[in-house]
Coordinates of C-alpha atoms in Angstrom, one line a residue:
M21 CA -206.2 119.3 72.7
K22 CA -207.1 118.9 76.6
H23 CA -205.8 115.0 75.9
L24 CA -202.5 116.5 75.2
F25 CA -202.3 117.9 78.6
K26 CA -203.2 115.0 80.3
N27 CA -200.5 112.9 78.4
D28 CA -198.0 111.5 81.1
I29 CA -195.4 112.2 78.1
S30 CA -196.2 116.0 77.8
T31 CA -196.4 116.3 81.4
K32 CA -193.0 114.8 81.6
F33 CA -191.4 117.0 79.1
G34 CA -192.8 119.9 80.7
Y35 CA -191.0 118.9 84.0
I36 CA -187.9 118.4 82.2
V37 CA -187.5 121.6 80.8
L38 CA -188.6 123.3 84.1
L39 CA -185.8 121.1 85.7
F40 CA -183.6 122.4 82.8
V41 CA -184.2 126.3 83.7
L42 CA -183.6 125.3 87.3
L43 CA -179.9 123.7 87.0
Q44 CA -179.1 127.2 85.3
I45 CA -179.3 128.5 89.1
P46 CA -176.3 126.0 90.4
L47 CA -174.2 126.3 87.1
N48 CA -174.3 130.3 87.8
L49 CA -173.3 130.1 91.1
I50 CA -170.4 127.8 89.6
S51 CA -169.2 130.3 87.3
G52 CA -169.6 132.8 89.8
I53 CA -167.1 131.4 91.8
S54 CA -165.0 130.7 88.8
S55 CA -164.9 134.6 88.0
E56 CA -164.0 135.1 91.8
R57 CA -161.1 133.1 92.1
A58 CA -159.5 134.3 88.2
Q59 CA -160.2 137.9 89.7
R60 CA -158.5 136.7 92.9
Q61 CA -155.3 135.2 90.7
Q62 CA -155.3 138.7 88.9
Q63 CA -154.9 140.3 92.6
V64 CA -152.1 138.0 93.6
R65 CA -150.2 138.6 90.3
D66 CA -151.0 142.8 91.0
E67 CA -149.6 142.1 94.6
I68 CA -146.6 140.4 93.5
A69 CA -146.1 143.1 91.0
N70 CA -146.0 145.3 93.6
S71 CA -143.7 143.9 95.9
S72 CA -141.2 142.9 93.2
A73 CA -140.7 144.1 89.0
G74 CA -143.8 144.3 87.0
E75 CA -144.3 144.4 82.9
Q76 CA -141.3 146.1 81.7
Q77 CA -141.1 148.4 79.3
L78 CA -137.4 149.7 77.8
M79 CA -136.4 152.8 76.1
G80 CA -133.1 153.7 75.0
P81 CA -130.1 154.8 75.6
L82 CA -130.6 158.2 74.5
V83 CA -128.5 161.2 74.4
H84 CA -130.0 164.2 76.4
I85 CA -128.9 167.9 76.2
R86 CA -129.2 170.6 78.2
Y87 CA -128.2 174.0 76.6
L88 CA -128.7 177.8 76.0
D89 CA -130.2 179.0 72.9
P90 CA -128.8 183.0 72.5
K91 CA -131.4 183.5 69.8
E92 CA -134.2 183.3 72.3
R93 CA -134.1 185.4 75.9
D94 CA -136.2 185.1 78.5
S95 CA -138.0 188.3 79.8
R96 CA -134.6 189.3 81.6
G97 CA -132.7 189.0 78.5
R98 CA -130.9 185.6 79.2
P99 CA -130.8 183.0 76.9
L100 CA -133.4 180.2 77.3
S101 CA -132.3 176.9 78.4
K102 CA -133.7 174.0 75.8
Q103 CA -133.5 170.1 75.9
K104 CA -132.6 168.0 72.8
L105 CA -132.4 164.3 72.3
I106 CA -130.3 162.6 70.3
L107 CA -131.0 159.0 69.0
P108 CA -128.9 156.3 68.3
K109 CA -128.0 156.2 64.7
R110 CA -128.2 152.0 65.2
F111 CA -129.9 150.7 68.1
Q112 CA -129.5 146.5 68.9
L113 CA -130.9 144.3 71.6
D114 CA -130.3 141.1 72.5
A115 CA -132.0 139.0 75.5
Q116 CA -132.5 136.0 76.7
M117 CA -135.7 135.6 79.0
L118 CA -135.4 132.8 81.9
T119 CA -138.7 132.3 83.6
H120 CA -139.7 131.5 87.1
E121 CA -142.7 131.2 89.2
R122 CA -143.3 133.2 92.3
Y123 CA -146.4 131.3 94.7
R124 CA -148.7 132.7 97.0
G125 CA -150.9 130.0 98.0
I126 CA -152.6 128.6 95.5
Y127 CA -151.9 131.6 92.8
T128 CA -148.9 131.6 91.1
A129 CA -147.0 135.0 89.0
R130 CA -144.6 133.9 86.0
L131 CA -141.5 136.3 86.5
Y132 CA -138.5 136.3 84.3
Q133 CA -134.9 137.4 84.4
A134 CA -133.7 138.8 81.0
E135 CA -130.0 138.9 80.2
T136 CA -129.8 141.9 78.0
Q137 CA -126.6 143.1 75.6
I138 CA -127.5 146.5 74.1
Q139 CA -125.4 147.8 71.5
G140 CA -125.3 151.0 68.7
Q141 CA -123.9 154.0 67.9
F142 CA -124.5 157.8 68.0
D143 CA -123.9 160.5 65.6
L144 CA -122.8 163.4 68.1
S145 CA -121.8 166.0 65.3
W146 CA -125.0 168.4 66.2
L147 CA -122.7 169.3 69.4
N148 CA -120.5 171.2 67.0
T149 CA -123.0 173.6 66.3
L150 CA -122.9 175.0 70.2
A151 CA -120.5 176.8 71.7
N152 CA -118.5 175.2 74.9
D153 CA -120.5 177.9 77.2
E154 CA -123.7 177.0 75.7
I155 CA -124.0 173.3 76.7
Q156 CA -125.1 173.0 80.4
S157 CA -125.1 169.1 80.1
V158 CA -124.8 165.9 77.9
S159 CA -125.7 162.6 79.3
M160 CA -126.8 159.2 78.1
V161 CA -129.8 157.7 79.4
M162 CA -131.9 154.9 79.1
A163 CA -135.7 155.0 80.9
I164 CA -136.8 151.6 82.3
S165 CA -140.4 151.4 83.8
D166 CA -139.6 149.6 86.8
S167 CA -136.5 150.0 87.8
R168 CA -136.9 147.4 90.6
G169 CA -136.4 145.0 88.1
I170 CA -132.1 146.1 87.3
G171 CA -130.0 143.4 88.3
D172 CA -126.3 143.3 87.5
L173 CA -125.2 146.2 85.3
S174 CA -122.1 146.2 83.6
P175 CA -120.4 150.0 82.8
L176 CA -121.2 152.3 80.0
N177 CA -118.6 151.5 77.4
L178 CA -118.5 154.8 75.5
A179 CA -116.3 154.5 72.4
G180 CA -114.1 152.6 74.4
Q181 CA -114.4 154.0 77.5
E182 CA -115.9 153.0 80.7
L183 CA -118.2 155.0 82.3
A184 CA -120.1 154.6 85.5
L185 CA -123.7 154.7 85.2
K186 CA -125.9 156.3 88.0
P187 CA -129.7 155.8 88.9
G188 CA -132.6 157.7 87.2
T189 CA -132.7 159.7 84.1
G190 CA -133.1 163.5 85.2
L191 CA -136.1 163.4 82.4
R192 CA -139.6 164.4 83.8
S193 CA -141.4 162.2 81.5
W194 CA -139.5 158.8 82.4
P195 CA -137.6 159.3 86.0
Q196 CA -137.0 155.9 86.0
G197 CA -134.0 154.1 84.5
I198 CA -130.0 154.7 84.7
G199 CA -127.9 157.5 82.9
A200 CA -124.3 158.8 82.6
E201 CA -122.9 161.9 82.2
L202 CA -120.7 162.2 78.7
P203 CA -117.0 163.1 78.8
L204 CA -117.2 165.5 75.8
A205 CA -113.4 166.4 76.4
T206 CA -112.2 163.2 75.7
L207 CA -114.6 162.4 72.8
D208 CA -114.1 162.4 69.1
I209 CA -117.7 163.4 67.8
T210 CA -116.6 163.7 64.2
Q211 CA -117.3 160.5 64.0
P212 CA -119.7 158.1 64.8
V213 CA -119.3 157.0 68.4
P214 CA -120.4 153.4 69.7
F215 CA -121.6 152.3 72.9
S216 CA -122.4 148.6 74.6
L217 CA -123.8 148.1 77.7
N218 CA -125.1 144.9 79.5
L219 CA -127.9 144.6 81.7
T220 CA -130.0 141.8 84.0
L221 CA -133.7 143.0 83.8
G222 CA -136.5 141.5 85.7
G223 CA -140.2 141.7 85.4
M224 CA -143.5 139.6 85.0
E225 CA -145.0 138.5 82.1
S226 CA -143.8 140.9 79.3
L227 CA -141.2 143.3 78.0
K228 CA -141.4 145.3 75.6
V229 CA -138.6 147.3 73.8
T230 CA -139.1 151.2 72.0
P231 CA -137.3 151.1 68.6
V232 CA -135.5 154.2 69.4
G233 CA -132.8 154.0 66.7
E234 CA -133.1 155.3 62.7
L235 CA -132.0 151.5 62.6
S236 CA -133.4 148.9 65.1
S237 CA -133.0 145.7 65.9
L238 CA -134.4 143.2 68.5
S239 CA -134.0 140.2 69.2
L240 CA -135.7 137.7 72.3
S241 CA -135.2 134.2 73.1
S242 CA -136.6 132.2 76.1
P243 CA -137.0 129.0 76.8
W244 CA -140.7 129.3 77.7
P245 CA -142.9 127.9 74.7
H246 CA -146.0 130.3 74.9
P247 CA -145.1 133.7 73.5
S248 CA -147.5 136.2 72.3
F249 CA -145.7 139.4 70.2
V250 CA -147.1 142.4 71.2
G251 CA -146.7 145.9 70.3
D252 CA -147.0 147.9 66.6
Y253 CA -144.6 145.8 65.3
L254 CA -144.6 141.9 64.8
P255 CA -141.3 140.1 64.3
V256 CA -139.8 139.5 60.8
A257 CA -138.9 136.1 61.8
S258 CA -140.0 133.9 64.5
S259 CA -139.4 129.8 65.8
V260 CA -141.8 128.5 68.3
D261 CA -141.4 124.9 69.6
D262 CA -141.6 123.0 72.6
T263 CA -138.0 124.1 73.5
G264 CA -139.0 127.8 73.5
F265 CA -138.9 130.7 71.2
T266 CA -136.9 133.0 69.4
A267 CA -137.9 136.1 67.7
Q268 CA -136.6 139.1 65.3
W269 CA -137.5 142.5 64.9
K270 CA -135.9 145.0 62.3
T271 CA -137.8 148.7 61.7
N272 CA -136.4 152.0 61.0
N273 CA -137.4 155.8 61.9
F274 CA -139.4 156.3 58.7
S275 CA -141.8 153.6 59.8
T276 CA -141.9 154.6 63.9
N277 CA -141.8 158.2 63.3
I278 CA -140.2 158.2 67.1
E279 CA -138.1 161.4 67.1
P280 CA -141.0 163.4 66.9
L281 CA -143.3 161.7 69.1
M282 CA -140.6 161.3 71.8
L283 CA -139.9 165.1 71.6
N284 CA -143.6 165.7 71.9
C285 CA -143.7 163.6 75.0
L286 CA -140.5 164.9 76.4
E287 CA -141.7 168.8 76.3
N288 CA -145.4 167.9 76.9
T289 CA -145.3 165.1 79.7
G290 CA -149.0 164.1 79.5
Q291 CA -148.8 163.8 75.9
C292 CA -146.8 160.4 75.3
S293 CA -149.6 158.1 74.7
G294 CA -148.7 158.0 71.0
L295 CA -144.9 157.1 72.0
N296 CA -145.7 154.7 74.6
G297 CA -147.8 152.7 71.5
R298 CA -144.2 152.7 69.4
Q299 CA -143.4 148.9 71.1
M300 CA -141.9 145.8 70.1
G301 CA -141.5 143.0 72.5
V302 CA -143.4 139.7 73.7
R303 CA -145.6 138.5 76.9
L304 CA -145.0 135.1 78.4
I305 CA -148.7 133.8 78.4
D306 CA -150.1 130.6 80.1
P307 CA -152.0 128.7 77.8
V308 CA -152.9 126.1 80.8
D309 CA -155.0 128.9 82.4
H310 CA -157.1 126.5 84.4
Y311 CA -160.0 129.2 85.5
L312 CA -160.3 130.2 81.6
K313 CA -160.6 126.7 80.8
S314 CA -163.3 125.9 83.6
H315 CA -165.4 128.8 82.6
R316 CA -165.2 127.5 78.8
A317 CA -166.3 124.1 80.1
I318 CA -169.2 126.0 82.1
N319 CA -170.7 127.4 78.7
Y320 CA -170.9 124.1 77.5
A321 CA -172.9 123.0 80.5
V322 CA -176.1 123.4 79.0
L323 CA -175.3 121.6 76.1
V324 CA -174.3 118.5 78.1
I325 CA -177.3 118.2 80.4
A326 CA -179.5 118.9 77.3
L327 CA -178.1 115.9 75.8
V328 CA -177.9 113.7 78.8
F329 CA -182.0 114.7 79.6
A330 CA -182.7 114.2 75.9
T331 CA -181.3 110.3 76.5
F332 CA -182.9 109.9 79.5
F333 CA -186.4 110.9 77.9
L334 CA -185.3 109.1 74.6
L335 CA -184.8 106.0 76.8
E336 CA -188.2 106.2 78.2
L337 CA -189.9 107.1 75.2
L338 CA -188.5 103.9 73.1
Q339 CA -188.5 101.5 75.9
S340 CA -191.7 102.4 78.1
R341 CA -189.3 102.6 81.4
P342 CA -190.5 105.7 83.7
I343 CA -188.2 108.0 85.3
H344 CA -189.3 109.6 87.8
P345 CA -188.8 113.6 88.0
I346 CA -186.7 113.3 91.0
Q347 CA -184.3 110.9 89.7
Y348 CA -183.7 113.3 86.6
S349 CA -183.1 116.0 89.4
F350 CA -180.1 114.0 90.9
V351 CA -178.8 113.2 87.5
G352 CA -179.0 117.0 86.8
L353 CA -177.2 118.2 89.7
A354 CA -174.7 115.7 89.0
L355 CA -173.6 117.0 86.0
A356 CA -173.6 120.2 87.6
L357 CA -171.4 119.1 90.1
F358 CA -168.6 118.1 87.9
Y359 CA -168.0 121.5 87.0
L360 CA -167.6 122.7 90.4
L361 CA -165.0 119.4 91.2
L362 CA -163.3 120.4 87.8
L363 CA -162.7 123.9 89.2
S364 CA -161.5 122.7 92.6
L365 CA -159.4 120.2 91.4
S366 CA -157.6 122.3 89.0
E367 CA -156.1 124.6 91.2
H368 CA -154.1 121.9 92.3
I369 CA -153.5 119.5 90.0
G370 CA -153.7 121.3 86.8
F371 CA -156.6 121.4 84.0
N372 CA -155.7 118.6 82.4
L373 CA -155.6 116.0 85.4
A374 CA -158.7 117.7 87.0
Y375 CA -160.7 117.2 83.9
A376 CA -159.6 113.5 83.6
A377 CA -160.7 112.8 87.4
A378 CA -163.8 115.1 87.4
S379 CA -165.2 112.9 84.2
L380 CA -163.9 109.5 86.0
A381 CA -165.9 110.4 88.9
S382 CA -169.0 112.0 87.1
T383 CA -169.0 108.4 84.7
V384 CA -168.9 106.4 87.5
L385 CA -171.9 108.0 89.8
L386 CA -173.9 108.6 86.9
G387 CA -173.3 105.2 85.5
S388 CA -173.9 103.0 88.6
Y389 CA -177.4 105.2 89.5
V390 CA -178.3 104.8 85.8
A391 CA -177.6 100.9 86.0
G392 CA -179.9 100.6 88.7
I393 CA -182.6 102.5 87.1
L394 CA -182.8 101.1 83.8
G395 CA -180.3 97.7 84.4
N396 CA -176.5 97.3 84.0
R397 CA -176.8 97.0 80.2
Q398 CA -178.3 100.7 79.7
G399 CA -176.0 101.6 82.6
R400 CA -173.0 100.2 80.6
L401 CA -174.1 101.9 77.7
F402 CA -174.6 105.4 79.3
S403 CA -171.5 105.3 80.9
F404 CA -169.8 104.8 77.5
C405 CA -171.8 107.6 75.9
L406 CA -171.0 109.9 79.2
V407 CA -167.2 109.4 78.5
L408 CA -167.5 110.0 74.7
L409 CA -169.4 113.3 75.8
Y410 CA -166.7 114.4 77.9
A411 CA -164.1 113.5 75.5
L412 CA -165.4 115.6 72.9
L413 CA -166.1 118.3 75.5
F414 CA -162.5 118.1 76.3
G415 CA -161.8 118.5 72.5
L416 CA -164.1 121.6 72.0
L417 CA -161.9 123.1 75.1
Q418 CA -158.5 122.4 73.4
A419 CA -159.4 123.8 69.7
E420 CA -159.6 127.4 70.6
S421 CA -159.8 128.4 67.1
Y422 CA -162.2 125.3 65.9
A423 CA -164.7 125.0 69.1
L424 CA -167.3 127.3 67.5
L425 CA -167.2 125.2 64.3
M426 CA -167.0 121.4 66.5
G427 CA -169.5 122.9 69.0
S428 CA -171.9 123.5 65.9
I429 CA -171.1 120.1 64.2
L430 CA -171.6 118.1 67.3
C431 CA -174.9 119.7 67.9
F432 CA -176.1 119.1 64.7
A433 CA -175.2 115.7 64.5
V434 CA -176.7 114.7 67.8
L435 CA -179.9 116.5 66.6
S436 CA -179.8 114.7 63.5
L437 CA -179.9 111.3 65.4
L438 CA -182.6 112.4 67.9
M439 CA -184.8 113.0 64.4
M440 CA -184.1 109.8 63.0
M441 CA -184.5 108.0 66.2
T442 CA -188.2 109.1 66.5
R443 CA -189.3 109.7 63.3
N444 CA -191.7 106.8 63.4
V445 CA -192.8 107.6 66.7
N446 CA -196.9 108.4 66.3
W447 CA -196.9 111.4 69.0
Y448 CA -200.3 111.6 68.1
G449 CA -201.1 107.8 68.9
K450 CA -199.0 107.9 72.1
T451 CA -201.7 110.9 73.4
A452 CA -205.2 109.1 72.2
S453 CA -203.4 105.7 73.6
A454 CA -203.1 107.8 77.0
A455 CA -206.5 109.4 76.9
N456 CA -208.1 106.1 76.2
Q457 CA -206.2 104.2 79.4
G458 CA -207.7 107.3 81.2
D459 CA -211.5 107.2 80.0

């Protein structure tokens, strides 16, 4: 056993393991830089949202009625004032979302302008149950989570009448939005009352719509080719390609249970979580998030460094070409520096070009260095293998759904190759030879 510890190969293997552990320090530092830059990007997006319009959530139109109930009275004997919401019998929203970017330094935020057409019809026959002196106010309101995004706004067309809109809803639970007083004297409420409205709505990243109708339909389209459909309801039909996406939703009040949720939120301001979850919409995601991909690449750094060190050790073992631990150290630091280059370049030229540039720089540096150590032939072979390794890593980063499977197969293949190449090595013989030379 004592000869084993005197063996140069065993000592070299111990150095390699120690160096491998020490290289986790710069890799962790680079990973920390990546996380810090990603957090800064999110902070910039929040700052841009605070100075413009953030994620939008649209609810309405709804008819809001304030009335006196003579059957219930307060302590002074006066009729109680109550509220009621009438939801549309039919609700349809169509929006075309045009995107643009806003920059702050090297960081960006994705914004959109949604050209929105809203139409439907109300059944206002419930008002016939009230006397004229019991009706305090009747208005149509539409809540918008961030009213700063309201752009061009057409008058509300209600049964052929154009009504001027005013800011705010007058509702405590959803104060931001628009509203209009309804002229009951000129409306025929014995039959369905149609409405329509055109609205330009700006926001950031996501647009969500509450399905307020007994029958609700939503249609969204955009030239942005990377949508993520969000909310409680998935589209009944969608199409996504390089030219953009289109999606349609359809639902009804049996599946949404929207009216009791809305009344509960109206009467109890703090109990709106159930209503807020009843959404359907889209988030415009960025699949080329270079911080996320850089972080994922760093997660594979252990595998890359282990494979390169194993290759060096194998060359040293099979060709009896000694490689000094300091040379291992330089190679390990160069491999770690690849990830810092990747992160910094991706902030300016995009992830794919940054990966190509960092891979090329790393391959040229390490190939030249290995050629000086082991010879030109081995240097060219090492460069080819390193290019292949970086190509496989890039494939792992692109294949999100199959990354684990591909990584597992790669590790198994490499381990199998190493075992096959060293299966005839007489490890005890090398130890004995080293011991005899020492004697």
